[in-house]
Amino acid sequence: MSILPLTCSEVVLNVCRVIFLTFTYFTARVFIGMSLACIMLTCGVGNFLFIVLLIRCSKLRTVTNLLIANLAVSDLIVAVICCPFEMDYYVVKELSWSFGQLLCSSVNYLRTVSLYVSTNALLAIAVDRYLVIVHPLKPRMKYQTAYCVLAGVWLISILIALPSAYFTTETMFGTFKEAPGVTNQKVYCVQIWTADKALFYKSYFLFLFAVEFLLPVVAMSCCYIQICRELWFKDLPGIQTEQLRNRLRARRKTVLVLVGILTMYILCWTPYYTFSIVRDFFPSLLLKVTHSVSLYYVVECFAMINSVINTIFFIFIKNNTGKYVKKVLLRRWKPVQAPEKTAVDCPSSLQPGIE
């Protein structure tokens, strides 16, 4: 059998293709690595500090901050437990799982639960703000109600994420096609749904898309639209004192932050759900995409970055966590220390929560 020699142009095209694939794969690894490192640092440190302060600071224990603490716990789980394994899997081992079947299912399940808890917590915060601002005469949410809401958020997330744990498994491949020239055996940690369960999987995905993205976005948008109408387009009765005007300005700033958080949530999660819909319902569109695996992990990591945004806005900006940590450290460095208490009052200059 004779082998036809490649022309100069074909050689150049092949070399360019290899360089392009290698660069694309390297760029994806760098993006994923930097994103996971940012999540571990920001969400790990920020949410841990907020939870500790919530335990020690009596003035921080508002109903709204309990809802934010729910969000903080879920993001902390992702940062401390899930991200280190994913850093090893995605970046260090270049998509090769080496921790066994149990951890494969557990890490994927914890990440899925935490991400759904974040979504449901954001929805609970939006509803809480809606009730406080649009219906101020109605009784505010009590602590018992808040704890029931928290329990419901976790219970719903735990239940609807169970299929992801059941169908997540280790799968062995001989060649990793995303990195040209790499022929060593790879062990993927992925969800595998057999052909006879394809209809169930598509139904399950559409259910998740509706319950954990579409409906929460619509509900949060409706809440914030009503809040904006109340704060910007409704005349306040009676005499407006300086105190009332300051309170109105503060609430408007808070609502703008919350609208920004909702906008970033949509921007972070839309690429993930769009890619998933194309992959599951229009797979032929991805056949020409040579780096589709890397693209999926990039959009998945981009969605997880939403946890960083939540931490920055809820923990550091609206709750002044950084300022309070600084005050606590300065207080401890003083030569004369006050007796330790189980619960510490916040300094009066720090206004807790989202009001």
PDB file of C-alpha atoms in Angstrom, residues 113-315:
ATOM      1  CA  VAL A 113     -27.045  20.382  46.063  1.00  0.00           C
ATOM      2  CA  SER A 114     -25.050  23.497  46.972  1.00  0.00           C
ATOM      3  CA  LEU A 115     -25.722  25.173  43.644  1.00  0.00           C
ATOM      4  CA  TYR A 116     -29.461  24.510  43.942  1.00  0.00           C
ATOM      5  CA  VAL A 117     -29.434  25.787  47.531  1.00  0.00           C
ATOM      6  CA  SER A 118     -27.825  29.013  46.278  1.00  0.00           C
ATOM      7  CA  THR A 119     -30.593  29.469  43.714  1.00  0.00           C
ATOM      8  CA  ASN A 120     -33.358  28.787  46.228  1.00  0.00           C
ATOM      9  CA  ALA A 121     -31.716  31.047  48.819  1.00  0.00           C
ATOM     10  CA  LEU A 122     -31.572  33.929  46.329  1.00  0.00           C
ATOM     11  CA  LEU A 123     -35.273  33.388  45.651  1.00  0.00           C
ATOM     12  CA  ALA A 124     -36.051  33.393  49.389  1.00  0.00           C
ATOM     13  CA  ILE A 125     -34.116  36.660  49.842  1.00  0.00           C
ATOM     14  CA  ALA A 126     -36.044  38.269  46.963  1.00  0.00           C
ATOM     15  CA  VAL A 127     -39.392  37.204  48.440  1.00  0.00           C
ATOM     16  CA  ASP A 128     -38.339  38.477  51.884  1.00  0.00           C
ATOM     17  CA  ARG A 129     -37.397  41.888  50.447  1.00  0.00           C
ATOM     18  CA  TYR A 130     -40.685  41.983  48.524  1.00  0.00           C
ATOM     19  CA  LEU A 131     -42.743  41.353  51.671  1.00  0.00           C
ATOM     20  CA  VAL A 132     -40.796  43.903  53.723  1.00  0.00           C
ATOM     21  CA  ILE A 133     -40.890  46.745  51.175  1.00  0.00           C
ATOM     22  CA  VAL A 134     -44.113  46.237  49.203  1.00  0.00           C
ATOM     23  CA  HIS A 135     -46.219  45.022  52.152  1.00  0.00           C
ATOM     24  CA  PRO A 136     -44.696  46.840  55.156  1.00  0.00           C
ATOM     25  CA  LEU A 137     -47.868  46.616  57.269  1.00  0.00           C
ATOM     26  CA  LYS A 138     -47.936  42.841  57.213  1.00  0.00           C
ATOM     27  CA  PRO A 139     -46.045  41.004  59.970  1.00  0.00           C
ATOM     28  CA  ARG A 140     -42.411  40.344  59.100  1.00  0.00           C
ATOM     29  CA  MET A 141     -41.089  36.833  58.752  1.00  0.00           C
ATOM     30  CA  LYS A 142     -40.442  35.329  62.181  1.00  0.00           C
ATOM     31  CA  TYR A 143     -37.389  33.292  63.113  1.00  0.00           C
ATOM     32  CA  GLN A 144     -39.447  30.101  63.222  1.00  0.00           C
ATOM     33  CA  THR A 145     -40.703  30.778  59.688  1.00  0.00           C
ATOM     34  CA  ALA A 146     -37.179  31.560  58.512  1.00  0.00           C
ATOM     35  CA  TYR A 147     -35.888  28.250  59.885  1.00  0.00           C
ATOM     36  CA  CYS A 148     -38.724  26.431  58.105  1.00  0.00           C
ATOM     37  CA  VAL A 149     -37.791  28.209  54.868  1.00  0.00           C
ATOM     38  CA  LEU A 150     -34.149  27.184  55.324  1.00  0.00           C
ATOM     39  CA  ALA A 151     -35.138  23.583  55.956  1.00  0.00           C
ATOM     40  CA  GLY A 152     -37.360  23.625  52.873  1.00  0.00           C
ATOM     41  CA  VAL A 153     -34.573  25.075  50.726  1.00  0.00           C
ATOM     42  CA  TRP A 154     -32.180  22.303  51.727  1.00  0.00           C
ATOM     43  CA  LEU A 155     -34.760  19.521  51.557  1.00  0.00           C
ATOM     44  CA  ILE A 156     -35.870  20.455  48.037  1.00  0.00           C
ATOM     45  CA  SER A 157     -32.268  20.754  46.843  1.00  0.00           C
ATOM     46  CA  ILE A 158     -31.269  17.425  48.412  1.00  0.00           C
ATOM     47  CA  LEU A 159     -34.188  15.566  46.847  1.00  0.00           C
ATOM     48  CA  ILE A 160     -34.016  16.920  43.305  1.00  0.00           C
ATOM     49  CA  ALA A 161     -30.236  16.359  43.151  1.00  0.00           C
ATOM     50  CA  LEU A 162     -30.475  12.632  44.020  1.00  0.00           C
ATOM     51  CA  PRO A 163     -30.525  11.427  40.378  1.00  0.00           C
ATOM     52  CA  SER A 164     -27.237  13.219  39.722  1.00  0.00           C
ATOM     53  CA  ALA A 165     -25.591  11.193  42.497  1.00  0.00           C
ATOM     54  CA  TYR A 166     -27.128   7.916  41.356  1.00  0.00           C
ATOM     55  CA  PHE A 167     -26.052   8.257  37.718  1.00  0.00           C
ATOM     56  CA  THR A 168     -22.589   9.715  38.386  1.00  0.00           C
ATOM     57  CA  THR A 169     -19.885   7.130  37.849  1.00  0.00           C
ATOM     58  CA  GLU A 170     -16.284   6.583  36.808  1.00  0.00           C
ATOM     59  CA  THR A 171     -15.764   5.854  33.123  1.00  0.00           C
ATOM     60  CA  MET A 172     -12.455   4.826  31.571  1.00  0.00           C
ATOM     61  CA  PHE A 173     -11.257   6.115  28.206  1.00  0.00           C
ATOM     62  CA  GLY A 174      -8.138   5.114  26.300  1.00  0.00           C
ATOM     63  CA  THR A 175      -7.447   8.430  24.601  1.00  0.00           C
ATOM     64  CA  PHE A 176      -8.052  12.006  25.639  1.00  0.00           C
ATOM     65  CA  LYS A 177      -8.883  13.655  22.339  1.00  0.00           C
ATOM     66  CA  GLU A 178      -8.952  17.223  23.602  1.00  0.00           C
ATOM     67  CA  ALA A 179      -5.166  17.274  24.060  1.00  0.00           C
ATOM     68  CA  PRO A 180      -3.397  16.288  20.807  1.00  0.00           C
ATOM     69  CA  GLY A 181      -0.756  13.617  21.269  1.00  0.00           C
ATOM     70  CA  VAL A 182      -1.984  12.447  24.678  1.00  0.00           C
ATOM     71  CA  THR A 183      -2.790   8.721  24.563  1.00  0.00           C
ATOM     72  CA  ASN A 184      -2.666   7.710  28.211  1.00  0.00           C
ATOM     73  CA  GLN A 185      -5.762   6.258  29.850  1.00  0.00           C
ATOM     74  CA  LYS A 186      -8.205   8.696  31.398  1.00  0.00           C
ATOM     75  CA  VAL A 187     -10.831   8.097  34.076  1.00  0.00           C
ATOM     76  CA  TYR A 188     -13.768  10.463  33.735  1.00  0.00           C
ATOM     77  CA  CYS A 189     -16.115  11.286  36.610  1.00  0.00           C
ATOM     78  CA  VAL A 190     -19.363  11.969  34.756  1.00  0.00           C
ATOM     79  CA  GLN A 191     -23.084  11.294  34.727  1.00  0.00           C
ATOM     80  CA  ILE A 192     -23.946   8.387  32.436  1.00  0.00           C
ATOM     81  CA  TRP A 193     -27.557   7.779  31.439  1.00  0.00           C
ATOM     82  CA  THR A 194     -28.137   4.657  29.363  1.00  0.00           C
ATOM     83  CA  ALA A 195     -30.096   4.802  26.104  1.00  0.00           C
ATOM     84  CA  ASP A 196     -33.221   3.301  27.669  1.00  0.00           C
ATOM     85  CA  LYS A 197     -33.288   6.190  30.185  1.00  0.00           C
ATOM     86  CA  ALA A 198     -32.834   8.961  27.609  1.00  0.00           C
ATOM     87  CA  LEU A 199     -36.446  10.114  27.883  1.00  0.00           C
ATOM     88  CA  PHE A 200     -36.237  10.166  31.679  1.00  0.00           C
ATOM     89  CA  TYR A 201     -33.013  12.179  31.531  1.00  0.00           C
ATOM     90  CA  LYS A 202     -34.470  14.781  29.171  1.00  0.00           C
ATOM     91  CA  SER A 203     -37.570  15.095  31.339  1.00  0.00           C
ATOM     92  CA  TYR A 204     -35.387  15.426  34.437  1.00  0.00           C
ATOM     93  CA  PHE A 205     -33.222  18.104  32.806  1.00  0.00           C
ATOM     94  CA  LEU A 206     -36.250  20.108  31.656  1.00  0.00           C
ATOM     95  CA  PHE A 207     -37.654  19.852  35.185  1.00  0.00           C
ATOM     96  CA  LEU A 208     -34.392  21.212  36.633  1.00  0.00           C
ATOM     97  CA  PHE A 209     -34.239  23.942  34.006  1.00  0.00           C
ATOM     98  CA  ALA A 210     -37.763  25.058  34.916  1.00  0.00           C
ATOM     99  CA  VAL A 211     -37.596  24.677  38.716  1.00  0.00           C
ATOM    100  CA  GLU A 212     -34.004  25.801  39.355  1.00  0.00           C
ATOM    101  CA  PHE A 213     -33.536  28.469  36.702  1.00  0.00           C
ATOM    102  CA  LEU A 214     -36.548  29.638  34.719  1.00  0.00           C
ATOM    103  CA  LEU A 215     -39.135  29.899  37.514  1.00  0.00           C
ATOM    104  CA  PRO A 216     -36.714  31.420  40.086  1.00  0.00           C
ATOM    105  CA  VAL A 217     -35.576  34.035  37.554  1.00  0.00           C
ATOM    106  CA  VAL A 218     -39.186  34.935  36.700  1.00  0.00           C
ATOM    107  CA  ALA A 219     -40.192  35.047  40.382  1.00  0.00           C
ATOM    108  CA  MET A 220     -37.170  37.152  41.420  1.00  0.00           C
ATOM    109  CA  SER A 221     -37.715  39.504  38.475  1.00  0.00           C
ATOM    110  CA  CYS A 222     -41.366  40.007  39.452  1.00  0.00           C
ATOM    111  CA  CYS A 223     -40.386  40.698  43.070  1.00  0.00           C
ATOM    112  CA  TYR A 224     -37.758  43.284  42.137  1.00  0.00           C
ATOM    113  CA  ILE A 225     -40.022  44.953  39.555  1.00  0.00           C
ATOM    114  CA  GLN A 226     -42.689  45.428  42.227  1.00  0.00           C
ATOM    115  CA  ILE A 227     -40.054  46.680  44.683  1.00  0.00           C
ATOM    116  CA  CYS A 228     -38.732  49.204  42.132  1.00  0.00           C
ATOM    117  CA  ARG A 229     -42.259  50.459  41.474  1.00  0.00           C
ATOM    118  CA  GLU A 230     -42.763  50.885  45.206  1.00  0.00           C
ATOM    119  CA  LEU A 231     -39.490  52.742  45.822  1.00  0.00           C
ATOM    120  CA  TRP A 232     -39.186  54.863  42.676  1.00  0.00           C
ATOM    121  CA  PHE A 233     -42.673  55.454  41.268  1.00  0.00           C
ATOM    122  CA  LYS A 234     -44.938  55.683  44.291  1.00  0.00           C
ATOM    123  CA  ASP A 235     -45.496  58.929  46.193  1.00  0.00           C
ATOM    124  CA  LEU A 236     -45.030  58.626  49.932  1.00  0.00           C
ATOM    125  CA  PRO A 237     -47.914  60.048  51.991  1.00  0.00           C
ATOM    126  CA  GLY A 238     -47.404  62.609  54.740  1.00  0.00           C
ATOM    127  CA  ILE A 239     -44.391  64.731  55.577  1.00  0.00           C
ATOM    128  CA  GLN A 240     -41.080  63.286  54.414  1.00  0.00           C
ATOM    129  CA  THR A 241     -38.487  63.835  57.097  1.00  0.00           C
ATOM    130  CA  GLU A 242     -34.754  63.578  56.505  1.00  0.00           C
ATOM    131  CA  GLN A 243     -34.771  60.226  58.276  1.00  0.00           C
ATOM    132  CA  LEU A 244     -37.399  58.847  55.883  1.00  0.00           C
ATOM    133  CA  ARG A 245     -35.513  60.169  52.856  1.00  0.00           C
ATOM    134  CA  ASN A 246     -32.277  58.568  54.066  1.00  0.00           C
ATOM    135  CA  ARG A 247     -34.074  55.279  54.627  1.00  0.00           C
ATOM    136  CA  LEU A 248     -35.555  55.449  51.132  1.00  0.00           C
ATOM    137  CA  ARG A 249     -32.121  56.118  49.602  1.00  0.00           C
ATOM    138  CA  ALA A 250     -30.617  53.209  51.534  1.00  0.00           C
ATOM    139  CA  ARG A 251     -33.348  50.855  50.362  1.00  0.00           C
ATOM    140  CA  ARG A 252     -32.931  51.996  46.779  1.00  0.00           C
ATOM    141  CA  LYS A 253     -29.205  51.262  46.924  1.00  0.00           C
ATOM    142  CA  THR A 254     -29.926  47.837  48.377  1.00  0.00           C
ATOM    143  CA  VAL A 255     -32.441  47.046  45.645  1.00  0.00           C
ATOM    144  CA  LEU A 256     -29.968  48.118  42.962  1.00  0.00           C
ATOM    145  CA  VAL A 257     -27.433  45.701  44.449  1.00  0.00           C
ATOM    146  CA  LEU A 258     -30.005  42.888  44.490  1.00  0.00           C
ATOM    147  CA  VAL A 259     -31.000  43.606  40.888  1.00  0.00           C
ATOM    148  CA  GLY A 260     -27.310  43.503  39.985  1.00  0.00           C
ATOM    149  CA  ILE A 261     -26.976  40.124  41.724  1.00  0.00           C
ATOM    150  CA  LEU A 262     -29.972  38.792  39.783  1.00  0.00           C
ATOM    151  CA  THR A 263     -28.485  40.105  36.534  1.00  0.00           C
ATOM    152  CA  MET A 264     -25.150  38.405  37.233  1.00  0.00           C
ATOM    153  CA  TYR A 265     -26.968  35.193  38.138  1.00  0.00           C
ATOM    154  CA  ILE A 266     -28.684  35.211  34.745  1.00  0.00           C
ATOM    155  CA  LEU A 267     -25.434  36.029  32.922  1.00  0.00           C
ATOM    156  CA  CYS A 268     -23.495  33.293  34.737  1.00  0.00           C
ATOM    157  CA  TRP A 269     -26.040  30.499  34.383  1.00  0.00           C
ATOM    158  CA  THR A 270     -27.485  31.178  30.917  1.00  0.00           C
ATOM    159  CA  PRO A 271     -24.397  29.848  29.037  1.00  0.00           C
ATOM    160  CA  TYR A 272     -24.474  26.631  31.087  1.00  0.00           C
ATOM    161  CA  TYR A 273     -28.141  25.893  30.455  1.00  0.00           C
ATOM    162  CA  THR A 274     -27.849  26.954  26.808  1.00  0.00           C
ATOM    163  CA  PHE A 275     -24.939  24.566  26.238  1.00  0.00           C
ATOM    164  CA  SER A 276     -26.771  21.768  28.066  1.00  0.00           C
ATOM    165  CA  ILE A 277     -29.901  22.249  25.944  1.00  0.00           C
ATOM    166  CA  VAL A 278     -27.855  22.177  22.730  1.00  0.00           C
ATOM    167  CA  ARG A 279     -25.909  19.107  23.889  1.00  0.00           C
ATOM    168  CA  ASP A 280     -28.975  17.117  24.964  1.00  0.00           C
ATOM    169  CA  PHE A 281     -31.564  18.151  22.375  1.00  0.00           C
ATOM    170  CA  PHE A 282     -29.491  19.265  19.365  1.00  0.00           C
ATOM    171  CA  PRO A 283     -26.291  17.165  19.588  1.00  0.00           C
ATOM    172  CA  SER A 284     -25.571  17.487  15.859  1.00  0.00           C
ATOM    173  CA  LEU A 285     -24.697  21.160  16.412  1.00  0.00           C
ATOM    174  CA  LEU A 286     -21.732  20.126  18.589  1.00  0.00           C
ATOM    175  CA  LEU A 287     -20.256  17.620  16.149  1.00  0.00           C
ATOM    176  CA  LYS A 288     -18.186  20.312  14.450  1.00  0.00           C
ATOM    177  CA  VAL A 289     -16.919  21.700  17.773  1.00  0.00           C
ATOM    178  CA  THR A 290     -13.574  19.976  18.328  1.00  0.00           C
ATOM    179  CA  HIS A 291     -13.154  21.211  21.900  1.00  0.00           C
ATOM    180  CA  SER A 292     -16.730  20.708  23.147  1.00  0.00           C
ATOM    181  CA  VAL A 293     -15.595  18.917  26.331  1.00  0.00           C
ATOM    182  CA  SER A 294     -13.407  21.842  27.369  1.00  0.00           C
ATOM    183  CA  LEU A 295     -16.205  24.247  26.433  1.00  0.00           C
ATOM    184  CA  TYR A 296     -18.638  22.426  28.714  1.00  0.00           C
ATOM    185  CA  TYR A 297     -16.303  22.596  31.712  1.00  0.00           C
ATOM    186  CA  VAL A 298     -15.620  26.272  31.008  1.00  0.00           C
ATOM    187  CA  VAL A 299     -19.326  27.217  31.006  1.00  0.00           C
ATOM    188  CA  GLU A 300     -19.863  25.047  34.095  1.00  0.00           C
ATOM    189  CA  CYS A 301     -17.042  26.851  35.885  1.00  0.00           C
ATOM    190  CA  PHE A 302     -18.395  30.205  34.690  1.00  0.00           C
ATOM    191  CA  ALA A 303     -21.706  29.329  36.345  1.00  0.00           C
ATOM    192  CA  MET A 304     -19.921  28.484  39.594  1.00  0.00           C
ATOM    193  CA  ILE A 305     -18.288  31.941  39.576  1.00  0.00           C
ATOM    194  CA  ASN A 306     -21.712  33.265  40.552  1.00  0.00           C
ATOM    195  CA  SER A 307     -20.860  32.113  44.091  1.00  0.00           C
ATOM    196  CA  VAL A 308     -17.965  34.596  44.142  1.00  0.00           C
ATOM    197  CA  ILE A 309     -20.279  37.424  43.105  1.00  0.00           C
ATOM    198  CA  ASN A 310     -22.792  36.497  45.808  1.00  0.00           C
ATOM    199  CA  THR A 311     -20.042  36.419  48.439  1.00  0.00           C
ATOM    200  CA  ILE A 312     -18.618  39.804  47.453  1.00  0.00           C
ATOM    201  CA  PHE A 313     -21.985  41.592  47.447  1.00  0.00           C
ATOM    202  CA  PHE A 314     -23.791  39.867  50.319  1.00  0.00           C
ATOM    203  CA  ILE A 315     -20.885  39.278  52.699  1.00  0.00           C
TER     204      ILE A 315
END
